[in-house]
Tab-separated table of C-alpha atoms in Angstrom:
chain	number	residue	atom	x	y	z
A	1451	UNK	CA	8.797	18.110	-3.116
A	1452	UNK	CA	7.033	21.143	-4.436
A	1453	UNK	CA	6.502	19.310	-7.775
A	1454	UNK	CA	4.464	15.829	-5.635
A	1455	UNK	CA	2.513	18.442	-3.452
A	1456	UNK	CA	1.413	20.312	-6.418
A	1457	UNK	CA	-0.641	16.968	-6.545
A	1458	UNK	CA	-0.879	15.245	-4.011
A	1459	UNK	CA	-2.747	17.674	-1.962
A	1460	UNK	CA	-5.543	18.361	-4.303
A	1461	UNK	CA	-6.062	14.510	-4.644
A	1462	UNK	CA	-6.009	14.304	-0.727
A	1463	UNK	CA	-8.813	16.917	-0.749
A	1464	UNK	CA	-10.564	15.208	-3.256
A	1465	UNK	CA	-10.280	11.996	-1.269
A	1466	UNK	CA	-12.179	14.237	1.601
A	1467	UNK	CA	-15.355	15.097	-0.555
A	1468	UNK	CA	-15.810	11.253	-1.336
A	1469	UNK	CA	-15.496	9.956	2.066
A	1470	UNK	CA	-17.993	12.286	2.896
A	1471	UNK	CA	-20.333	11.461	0.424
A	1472	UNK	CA	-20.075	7.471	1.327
A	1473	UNK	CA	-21.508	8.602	4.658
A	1474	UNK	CA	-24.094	10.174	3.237
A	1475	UNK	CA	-24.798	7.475	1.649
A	1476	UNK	CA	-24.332	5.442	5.123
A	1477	UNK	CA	-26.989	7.518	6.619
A	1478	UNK	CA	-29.528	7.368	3.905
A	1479	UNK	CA	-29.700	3.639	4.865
A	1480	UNK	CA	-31.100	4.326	8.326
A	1481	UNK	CA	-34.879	4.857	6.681
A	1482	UNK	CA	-37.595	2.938	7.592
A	1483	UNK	CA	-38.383	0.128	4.569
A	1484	UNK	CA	-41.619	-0.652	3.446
A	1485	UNK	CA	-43.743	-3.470	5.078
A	1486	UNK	CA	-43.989	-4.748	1.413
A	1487	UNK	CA	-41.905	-7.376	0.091
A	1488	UNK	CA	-41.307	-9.140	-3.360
A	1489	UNK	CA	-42.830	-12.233	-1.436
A	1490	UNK	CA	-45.512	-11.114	1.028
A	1491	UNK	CA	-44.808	-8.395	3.977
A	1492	UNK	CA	-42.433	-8.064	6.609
A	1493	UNK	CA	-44.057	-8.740	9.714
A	1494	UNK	CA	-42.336	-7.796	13.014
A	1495	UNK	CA	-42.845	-10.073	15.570
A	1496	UNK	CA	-40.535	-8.852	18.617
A	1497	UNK	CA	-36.873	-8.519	17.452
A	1498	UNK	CA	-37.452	-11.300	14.830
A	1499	UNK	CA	-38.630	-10.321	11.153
A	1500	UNK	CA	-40.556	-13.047	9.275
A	1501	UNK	CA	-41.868	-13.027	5.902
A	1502	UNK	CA	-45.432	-14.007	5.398
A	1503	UNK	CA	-46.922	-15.714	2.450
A	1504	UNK	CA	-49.226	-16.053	-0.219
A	1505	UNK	CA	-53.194	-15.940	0.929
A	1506	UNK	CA	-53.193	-19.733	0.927
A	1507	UNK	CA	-51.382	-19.632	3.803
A	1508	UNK	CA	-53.605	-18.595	6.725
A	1509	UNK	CA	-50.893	-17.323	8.410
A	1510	UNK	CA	-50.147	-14.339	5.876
A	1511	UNK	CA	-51.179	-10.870	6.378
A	1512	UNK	CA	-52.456	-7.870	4.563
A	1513	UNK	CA	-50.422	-5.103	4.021
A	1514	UNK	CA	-53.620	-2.841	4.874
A	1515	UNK	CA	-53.408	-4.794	8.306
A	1516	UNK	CA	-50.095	-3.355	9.509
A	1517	UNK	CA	-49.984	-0.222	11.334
A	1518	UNK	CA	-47.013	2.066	11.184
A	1519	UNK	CA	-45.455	2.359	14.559
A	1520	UNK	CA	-46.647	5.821	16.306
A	1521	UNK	CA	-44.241	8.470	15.762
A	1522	UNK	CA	-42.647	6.996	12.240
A	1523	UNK	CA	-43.886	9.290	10.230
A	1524	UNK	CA	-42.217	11.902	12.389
A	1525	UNK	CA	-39.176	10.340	12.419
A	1526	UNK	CA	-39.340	9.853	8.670
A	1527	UNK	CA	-39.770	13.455	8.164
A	1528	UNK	CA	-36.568	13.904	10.763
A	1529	UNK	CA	-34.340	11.477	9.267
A	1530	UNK	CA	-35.432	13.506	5.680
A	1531	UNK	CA	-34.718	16.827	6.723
A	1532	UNK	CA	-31.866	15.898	8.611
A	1533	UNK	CA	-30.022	13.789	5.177
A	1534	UNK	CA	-31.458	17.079	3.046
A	1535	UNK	CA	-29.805	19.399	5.501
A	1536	UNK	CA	-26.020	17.280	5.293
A	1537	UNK	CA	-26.577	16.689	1.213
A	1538	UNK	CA	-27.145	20.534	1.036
A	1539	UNK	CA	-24.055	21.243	3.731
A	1540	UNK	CA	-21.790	18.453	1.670
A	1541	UNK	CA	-22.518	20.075	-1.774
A	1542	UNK	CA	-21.505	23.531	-0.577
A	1543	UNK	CA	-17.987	22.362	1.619
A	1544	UNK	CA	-17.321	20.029	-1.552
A	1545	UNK	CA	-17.278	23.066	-4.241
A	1546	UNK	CA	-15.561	25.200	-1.400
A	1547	UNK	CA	-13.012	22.715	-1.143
A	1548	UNK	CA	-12.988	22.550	-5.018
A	1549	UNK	CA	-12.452	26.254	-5.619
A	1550	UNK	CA	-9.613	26.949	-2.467
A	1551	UNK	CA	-7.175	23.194	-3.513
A	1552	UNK	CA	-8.126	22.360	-7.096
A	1553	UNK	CA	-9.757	25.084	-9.196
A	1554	UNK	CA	-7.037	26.577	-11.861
A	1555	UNK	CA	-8.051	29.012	-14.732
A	1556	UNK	CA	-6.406	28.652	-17.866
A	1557	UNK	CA	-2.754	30.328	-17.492
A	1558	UNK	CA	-2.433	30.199	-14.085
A	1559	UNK	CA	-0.070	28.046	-11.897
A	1560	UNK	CA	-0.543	26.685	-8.546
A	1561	UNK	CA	1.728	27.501	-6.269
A	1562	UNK	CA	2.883	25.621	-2.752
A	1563	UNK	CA	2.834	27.069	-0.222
A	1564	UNK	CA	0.190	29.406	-0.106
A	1565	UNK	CA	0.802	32.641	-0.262
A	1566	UNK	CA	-0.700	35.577	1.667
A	1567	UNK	CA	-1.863	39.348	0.754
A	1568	UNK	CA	-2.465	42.434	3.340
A	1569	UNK	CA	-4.599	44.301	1.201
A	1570	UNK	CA	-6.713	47.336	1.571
A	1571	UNK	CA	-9.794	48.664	0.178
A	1572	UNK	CA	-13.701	48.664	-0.247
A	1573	UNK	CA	-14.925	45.389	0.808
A	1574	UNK	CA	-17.655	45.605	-1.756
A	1575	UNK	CA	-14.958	46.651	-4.332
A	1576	UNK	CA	-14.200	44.497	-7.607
A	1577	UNK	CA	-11.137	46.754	-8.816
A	1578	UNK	CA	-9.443	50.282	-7.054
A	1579	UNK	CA	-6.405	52.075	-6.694
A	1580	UNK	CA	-3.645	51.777	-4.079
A	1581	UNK	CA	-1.572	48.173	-4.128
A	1582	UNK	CA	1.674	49.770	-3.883
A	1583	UNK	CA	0.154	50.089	-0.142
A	1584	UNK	CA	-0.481	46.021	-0.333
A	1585	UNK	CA	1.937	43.753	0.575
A	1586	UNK	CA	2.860	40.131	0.422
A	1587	UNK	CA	3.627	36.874	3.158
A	1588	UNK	CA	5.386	34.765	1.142
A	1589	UNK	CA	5.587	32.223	4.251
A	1590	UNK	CA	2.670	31.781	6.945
A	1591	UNK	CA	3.637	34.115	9.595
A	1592	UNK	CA	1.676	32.677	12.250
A	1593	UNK	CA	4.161	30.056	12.864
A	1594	UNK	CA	6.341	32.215	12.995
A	1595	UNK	CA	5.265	34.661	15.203
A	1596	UNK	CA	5.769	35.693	18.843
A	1597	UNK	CA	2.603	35.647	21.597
A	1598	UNK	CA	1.985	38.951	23.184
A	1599	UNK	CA	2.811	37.021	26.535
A	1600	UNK	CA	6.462	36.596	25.287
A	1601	UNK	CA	6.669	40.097	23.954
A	1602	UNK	CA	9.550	40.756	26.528
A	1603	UNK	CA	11.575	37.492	26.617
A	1604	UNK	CA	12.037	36.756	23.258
A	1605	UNK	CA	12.251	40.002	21.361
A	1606	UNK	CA	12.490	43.086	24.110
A	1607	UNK	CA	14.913	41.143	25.178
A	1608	UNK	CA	16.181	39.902	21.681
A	1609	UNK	CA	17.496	43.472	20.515
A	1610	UNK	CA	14.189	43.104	18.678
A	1611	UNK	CA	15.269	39.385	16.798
A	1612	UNK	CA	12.421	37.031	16.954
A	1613	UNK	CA	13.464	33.059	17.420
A	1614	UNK	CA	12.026	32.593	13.762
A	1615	UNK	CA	14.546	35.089	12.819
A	1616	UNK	CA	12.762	38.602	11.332
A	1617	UNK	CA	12.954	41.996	13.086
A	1618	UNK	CA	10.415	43.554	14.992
A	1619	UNK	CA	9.866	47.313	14.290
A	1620	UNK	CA	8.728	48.818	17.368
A	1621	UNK	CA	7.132	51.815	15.667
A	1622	UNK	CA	5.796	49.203	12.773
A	1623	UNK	CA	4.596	46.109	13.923
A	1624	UNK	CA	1.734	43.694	12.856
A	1625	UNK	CA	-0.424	41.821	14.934
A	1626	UNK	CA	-2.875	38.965	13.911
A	1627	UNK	CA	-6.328	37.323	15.270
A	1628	UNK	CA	-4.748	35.659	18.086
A	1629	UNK	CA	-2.655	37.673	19.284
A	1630	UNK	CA	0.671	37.054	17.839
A	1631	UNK	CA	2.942	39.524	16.857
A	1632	UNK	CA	4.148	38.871	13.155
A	1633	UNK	CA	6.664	39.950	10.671
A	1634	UNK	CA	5.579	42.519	8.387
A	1635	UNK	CA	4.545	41.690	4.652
A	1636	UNK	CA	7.425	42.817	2.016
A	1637	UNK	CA	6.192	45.826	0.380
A	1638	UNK	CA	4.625	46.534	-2.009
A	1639	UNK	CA	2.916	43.857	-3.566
A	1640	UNK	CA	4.902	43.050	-7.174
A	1641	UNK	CA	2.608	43.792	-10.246
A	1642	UNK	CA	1.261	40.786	-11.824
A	1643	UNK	CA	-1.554	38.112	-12.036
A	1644	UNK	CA	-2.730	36.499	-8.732
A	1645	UNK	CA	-4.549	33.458	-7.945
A	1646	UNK	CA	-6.013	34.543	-4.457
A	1647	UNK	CA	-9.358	32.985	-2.535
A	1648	UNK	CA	-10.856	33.693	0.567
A	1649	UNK	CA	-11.252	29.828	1.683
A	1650	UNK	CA	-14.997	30.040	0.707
A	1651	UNK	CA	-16.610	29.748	-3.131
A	1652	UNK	CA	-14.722	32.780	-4.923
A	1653	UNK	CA	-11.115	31.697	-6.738
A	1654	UNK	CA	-10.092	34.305	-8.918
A	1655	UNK	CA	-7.848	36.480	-10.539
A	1656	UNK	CA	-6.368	39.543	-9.289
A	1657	UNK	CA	-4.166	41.916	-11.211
A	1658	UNK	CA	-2.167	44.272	-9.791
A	1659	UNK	CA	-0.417	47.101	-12.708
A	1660	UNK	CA	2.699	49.044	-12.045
A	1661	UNK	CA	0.830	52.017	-10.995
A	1662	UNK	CA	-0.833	50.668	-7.899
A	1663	UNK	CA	-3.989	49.734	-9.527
A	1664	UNK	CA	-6.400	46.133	-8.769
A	1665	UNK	CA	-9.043	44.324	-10.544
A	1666	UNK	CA	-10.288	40.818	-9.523
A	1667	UNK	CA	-11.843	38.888	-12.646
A	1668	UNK	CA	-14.392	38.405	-10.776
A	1669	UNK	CA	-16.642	39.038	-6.901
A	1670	UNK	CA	-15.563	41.642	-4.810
A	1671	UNK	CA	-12.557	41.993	-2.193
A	1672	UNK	CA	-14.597	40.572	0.711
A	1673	UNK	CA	-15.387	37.159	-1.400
A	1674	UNK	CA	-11.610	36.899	-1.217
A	1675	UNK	CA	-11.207	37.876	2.095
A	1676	UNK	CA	-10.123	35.150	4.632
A	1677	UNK	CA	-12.483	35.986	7.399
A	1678	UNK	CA	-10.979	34.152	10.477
A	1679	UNK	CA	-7.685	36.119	9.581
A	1680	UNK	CA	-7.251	39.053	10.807
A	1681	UNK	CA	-4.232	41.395	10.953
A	1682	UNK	CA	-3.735	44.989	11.574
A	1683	UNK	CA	-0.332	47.297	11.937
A	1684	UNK	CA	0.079	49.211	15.067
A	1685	UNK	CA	2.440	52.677	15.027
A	1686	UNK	CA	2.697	55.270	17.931
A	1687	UNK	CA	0.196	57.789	18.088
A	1688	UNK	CA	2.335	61.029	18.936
A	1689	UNK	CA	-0.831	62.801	20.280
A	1690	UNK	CA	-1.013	60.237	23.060
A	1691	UNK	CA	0.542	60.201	26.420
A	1692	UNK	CA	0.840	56.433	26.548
A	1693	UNK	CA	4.075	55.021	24.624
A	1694	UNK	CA	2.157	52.400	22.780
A	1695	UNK	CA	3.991	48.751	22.310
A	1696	UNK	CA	2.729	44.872	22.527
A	1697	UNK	CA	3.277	45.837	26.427
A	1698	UNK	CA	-0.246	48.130	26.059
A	1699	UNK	CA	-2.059	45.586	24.383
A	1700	UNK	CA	-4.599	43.642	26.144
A	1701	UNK	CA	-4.674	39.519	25.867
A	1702	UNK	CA	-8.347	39.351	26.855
A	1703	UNK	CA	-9.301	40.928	22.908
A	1704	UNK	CA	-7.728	38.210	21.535
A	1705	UNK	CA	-8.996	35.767	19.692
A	1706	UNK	CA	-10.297	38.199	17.672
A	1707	UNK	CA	-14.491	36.884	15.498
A	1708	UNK	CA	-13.852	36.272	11.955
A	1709	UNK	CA	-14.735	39.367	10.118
A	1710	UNK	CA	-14.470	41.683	13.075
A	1711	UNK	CA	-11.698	44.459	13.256
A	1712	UNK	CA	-8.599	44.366	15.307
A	1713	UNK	CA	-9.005	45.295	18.930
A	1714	UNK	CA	-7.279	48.730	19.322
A	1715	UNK	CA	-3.700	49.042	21.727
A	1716	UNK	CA	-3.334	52.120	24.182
A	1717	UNK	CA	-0.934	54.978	22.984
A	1718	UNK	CA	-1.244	53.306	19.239
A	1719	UNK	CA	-2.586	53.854	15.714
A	1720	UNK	CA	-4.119	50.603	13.776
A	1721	UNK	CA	-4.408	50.006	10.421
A	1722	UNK	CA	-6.409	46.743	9.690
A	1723	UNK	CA	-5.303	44.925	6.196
A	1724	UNK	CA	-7.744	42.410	5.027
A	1725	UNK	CA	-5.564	38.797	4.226
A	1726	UNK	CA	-6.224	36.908	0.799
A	1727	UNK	CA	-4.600	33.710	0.467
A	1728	UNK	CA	-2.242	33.428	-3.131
A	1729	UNK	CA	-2.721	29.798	-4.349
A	1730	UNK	CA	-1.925	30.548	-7.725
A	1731	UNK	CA	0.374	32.903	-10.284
A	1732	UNK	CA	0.622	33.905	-14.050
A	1733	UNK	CA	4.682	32.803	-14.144
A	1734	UNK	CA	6.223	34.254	-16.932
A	1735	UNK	CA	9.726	33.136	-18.680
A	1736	UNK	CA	11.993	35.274	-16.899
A	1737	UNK	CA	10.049	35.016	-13.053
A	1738	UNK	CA	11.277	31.916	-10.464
A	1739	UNK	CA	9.372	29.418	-10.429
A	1740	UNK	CA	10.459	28.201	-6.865
């Protein structure tokens, strides 16, 4: 249920970021201890460690008599810079995973699923003109989509009706990163207040007005940009003497670098919409809740 996944999900990421920290903690046991010892030093004698005593004992050992192995203090300095590196790696993909499944400012709502925007503008942008060109997944259309490959069988063939059941526009269709064709976005985007992230530190609001307008609260449009997806619509280009369709697109672009643009298909115009993910919305009295 919508209502048990609205919690259960952030707890399971949460349950991530602490098994990850207990093997942190797993691998900051693997230094070397010290040769001294609440009752003498550790001396290693083969694979067997035995503690030596007090000076009485003519058997017992100074600690200014033991000789690091060669190479330990390299290793040290490894095993250091190595935990330092993973502590520093861990603390970043812990408030990443904070921000994208947990992170909620006051008078928004989570939502399940996530949501997805094909937005356009500046990348370096915090607010612009031009939603009513934006437009809104409100399923993932990956699943949903048909490989380039099948282009023929299951919708040429289809009258156009992919198995997932939307229509493919043959003088409108979208494409994403590796290379399946998907159903378009419903335009435009509704006015409102958004909850949208780009997978990575940035969780913030967006607000879209009635007359096309956008503001994030706060970073730009590329911090909530999903860089591995990529989408772009394809229509004919009339001043071309190649009828452009999936059938002129070449496989081999495909998968497509996170953050690059869309490859470009013979006899076709391309329009590439950057994709922020909606994990949240300002629901008012009279707007479903579903």
């Amino acid at each position: 249920n919508q209502s048990n996944n609205q919690y259960f999900l952030p707890m399971m990421k949460l349950f991530e970021i602490s098994c990850l920290f207990s093997l942190l903690a797993a691998t900051s046991a693997f230094h070397v201890p010290s040769t001294h010892t609440q009752h003498g030093s550790l001396v290693h004698r083969g694979r067997v460690a035995q503690f030596a005593t007090p000076p009485e004992d003519e058997t017992w050992m100074d600690d200014t008599d033991l000789k690091a192995p060669e190479g330990t203090s390299r290793r040290n300095l490894i095993i250091n810079a190595v935990g330092v590196g993973l502590l520093g790696a861990s603390g970043w993909a812990s408030a990443s995973l904070y921000k994208t499944n947990v992170y909620t400012p006051d008078g928004f709502q989570r939502i399940y699923p996530t949501q997805f925007i094909a937005a356009l503008g500046d990348p370096k942008a915090k607010e612009g003109k031009g939603a009513q060109d934006w437009g809104l997944w409100r399923v993932d259309p990956g699943p949903r989509g048909v490989w380039l490959k099948q282009y023929e069988s299951q919708l040429a063939q289809q009258n156009n009706l992919a198995p997932a059941g939307w229509t493919f526009d043959p003088n409108n269709w979208w494409l994403e990163e590796h290379g399946l064709i998907m159903e378009a976005p419903d335009f435009p985007l509704p006015p409102g207040r958004y909850l949208v992230t780009g997978g990575r530190t940035t969780t913030t609001g967006l607000t879209i007005d009635a007359q096309g307008g956008w503001k994030l609260d706060e970073g730009a449009l590329y911090d909530v940009t999903h860089l591995p997806c990529r989408s772009a619509v394809y229509t004919p280009d009339a001043s071309s003497s190649t009828t452009g369709s999936p059938l002129t697109a070449n496989p081999s672009n495909f998968p497509v670098a996170p953050g690059a643009a869309m490859p470009t298909v013979q006899g076709c115009k391309k329009q590439d919409y950057a994709v922020l993910f909606v994990v949240g919305k300002v629901i008012g009295k009279s707007e479903n809740r579903a």
